[in-house]
Coordinates of C-alpha atoms in Angstrom, one line a residue:
M8 CA 95.4 114.9 58.9
G9 CA 93.9 112.7 61.8
N10 CA 91.4 112.9 64.3
A11 CA 92.9 115.2 67.0
D12 CA 90.8 115.5 69.7
N13 CA 91.7 118.1 72.4
G14 CA 88.7 117.8 74.6
P15 CA 89.3 117.8 78.3
D16 CA 88.9 113.9 78.6
S17 CA 92.1 113.5 76.6
R18 CA 93.9 116.0 78.6
R19 CA 92.8 114.4 81.8
A20 CA 94.3 111.0 80.1
I21 CA 97.5 112.5 79.1
G22 CA 97.9 114.3 82.4
S23 CA 97.5 111.1 84.3
W24 CA 99.9 109.0 82.0
L25 CA 102.5 111.8 82.6
S26 CA 102.0 112.0 86.4
G27 CA 101.6 108.3 86.9
P28 CA 99.4 105.8 88.6
H29 CA 99.8 106.7 92.1
S30 CA 98.6 110.6 91.1
A31 CA 95.7 109.1 89.0
A32 CA 94.5 106.8 91.6
K33 CA 94.5 109.9 94.2
D34 CA 92.4 111.7 91.4
M35 CA 90.0 109.1 91.6
G36 CA 89.8 109.2 95.4
V37 CA 92.1 106.4 96.7
D38 CA 93.3 107.3 100.1
F39 CA 96.6 105.9 100.3
G40 CA 97.2 107.3 103.8
Y41 CA 100.8 107.9 105.2
R42 CA 103.4 105.7 105.3
G43 CA 103.4 102.9 107.9
K44 CA 99.4 103.4 108.0
R45 CA 98.8 99.7 106.8
L46 CA 101.3 98.5 109.4
G47 CA 99.5 100.4 112.1
L48 CA 102.4 102.7 112.7
P49 CA 102.3 106.4 113.9
E50 CA 102.7 109.0 111.2
E51 CA 105.2 111.0 112.8
G52 CA 107.5 110.7 116.0
P53 CA 109.1 107.5 117.4
G54 CA 107.9 104.3 116.0
S55 CA 106.8 105.6 112.8
I56 CA 108.7 104.7 109.6
A57 CA 112.3 105.9 109.0
P58 CA 112.6 108.5 106.3
P59 CA 114.6 107.3 103.3
G60 CA 117.2 109.8 103.8
R61 CA 118.1 108.7 107.7
R62 CA 118.2 105.1 106.1
I63 CA 120.7 105.8 103.2
G64 CA 122.9 107.9 105.8
A65 CA 122.8 105.1 108.1
L66 CA 123.9 102.6 105.3
A67 CA 127.0 104.9 104.3
I68 CA 128.4 105.2 107.7
D69 CA 127.9 101.2 108.3
W70 CA 129.7 100.8 105.0
A71 CA 132.2 103.5 105.8
L72 CA 133.0 101.9 109.2
C73 CA 133.2 98.3 107.7
M74 CA 135.7 100.1 104.4
L75 CA 137.7 101.2 107.2
I76 CA 138.3 98.3 109.2
A77 CA 138.7 96.4 106.0
Y78 CA 141.7 98.7 105.0
G79 CA 143.4 99.0 108.5
L80 CA 143.5 95.4 109.6
L81 CA 142.7 92.8 106.7
A82 CA 143.4 94.1 103.0
Q83 CA 146.3 96.9 102.9
G84 CA 147.0 97.5 99.1
D85 CA 144.8 94.8 97.3
R86 CA 141.3 96.6 96.2
Q87 CA 139.4 93.5 95.1
A88 CA 140.3 92.2 98.5
L89 CA 139.2 95.6 100.5
G90 CA 135.7 95.4 98.9
N91 CA 135.3 91.9 99.6
W92 CA 136.5 91.8 103.3
A93 CA 134.4 95.3 103.7
L94 CA 131.2 93.2 102.3
V95 CA 132.1 90.3 104.8
L96 CA 132.5 92.6 107.7
F97 CA 129.0 94.6 106.6
F98 CA 127.3 91.2 106.6
V99 CA 128.7 90.1 110.1
V100 CA 128.2 93.5 112.1
S101 CA 124.7 93.6 110.5
V102 CA 123.5 90.5 111.7
L103 CA 125.3 90.6 115.1
T104 CA 124.1 94.2 115.7
V105 CA 120.4 93.9 114.3
G106 CA 120.2 90.2 115.8
T107 CA 120.8 91.6 119.2
V108 CA 120.5 95.4 119.8
G109 CA 118.2 96.0 116.4
S110 CA 120.1 98.5 115.0
T111 CA 123.6 98.9 113.5
P112 CA 125.9 101.6 114.7
G113 CA 124.8 103.7 111.7
K114 CA 121.3 103.6 112.5
R115 CA 121.9 103.9 116.2
I116 CA 123.6 107.2 115.2
F117 CA 120.7 108.3 112.9
G118 CA 118.0 107.3 115.5
L119 CA 116.8 104.1 113.9
R120 CA 116.1 100.5 114.8
V121 CA 114.7 97.4 112.7
I122 CA 111.7 95.4 114.3
A123 CA 109.1 92.8 113.4
E124 CA 106.2 94.3 111.7
D125 CA 104.1 92.9 114.9
G126 CA 106.4 95.2 116.9
G127 CA 108.9 92.7 118.6
R128 CA 112.3 91.7 117.7
L129 CA 113.6 89.7 114.7
G130 CA 114.5 86.2 115.1
A131 CA 118.0 84.8 114.1
V132 CA 116.8 83.3 110.6
R133 CA 114.7 86.8 109.8
V134 CA 117.7 88.6 110.5
L135 CA 120.1 86.2 108.4
V136 CA 117.5 86.6 105.3
R137 CA 117.3 90.3 105.7
C138 CA 121.2 90.8 105.9
V139 CA 121.8 88.3 102.8
L140 CA 119.4 90.5 100.7
L141 CA 120.7 93.5 102.1
C142 CA 124.0 92.6 100.9
I143 CA 122.9 91.2 97.4
A144 CA 122.1 95.1 97.0
I145 CA 119.0 94.8 94.5
P146 CA 116.3 94.0 97.3
P147 CA 117.0 97.5 99.0
L148 CA 116.4 99.5 96.2
I149 CA 113.0 98.2 95.2
W150 CA 110.2 100.0 97.9
D151 CA 106.9 99.1 98.5
R152 CA 104.4 102.2 99.2
D153 CA 105.4 102.3 102.8
H154 CA 109.1 102.6 101.7
R155 CA 110.4 99.3 102.7
G156 CA 112.5 97.6 100.8
L157 CA 112.3 93.9 99.3
H158 CA 114.9 92.9 102.2
D159 CA 112.5 94.0 104.9
K160 CA 109.7 92.7 103.3
A161 CA 110.9 89.1 103.0
A162 CA 112.2 89.4 106.8
R163 CA 108.8 91.0 107.7
A164 CA 110.8 93.8 109.2
V165 CA 110.0 97.3 109.3
Q166 CA 112.9 100.2 110.1
V167 CA 111.4 102.9 112.4
R168 CA 112.8 105.8 114.3
I169 CA 113.7 105.8 118.1

């Protein structure tokens, strides 16, 4: 029949496997802190890391605005052209607004801003890198433990509450 060890150690090993490495590390005493602690940001309030729900909402508003403009002005009737023009508009709006005021219209509505890791403004090259990676769509879906996407990490940027 085999050796079926059902002792406490085997249950703990199975439990850590099921709950994931984060829970196992916490059980061993690792202190992860709050999101943004490693960056020197506050835990709550202005200047703290933007929550994922707000960031997704801001992205949805920005995309909807770009689709509306593309449909109304540029690509009436051609669905493929509509998506392409919306992506071009999204890129241009993101570069211009994040590069100048630090937030897109959607981010402004949700009370968010993009800043450099050191707290200053992003330079032009970092804004371009961030926006290109954002338009590729895969980098924003891969987050670190501070909930920063790869596009923000590559540009050394942080999305914070205002």
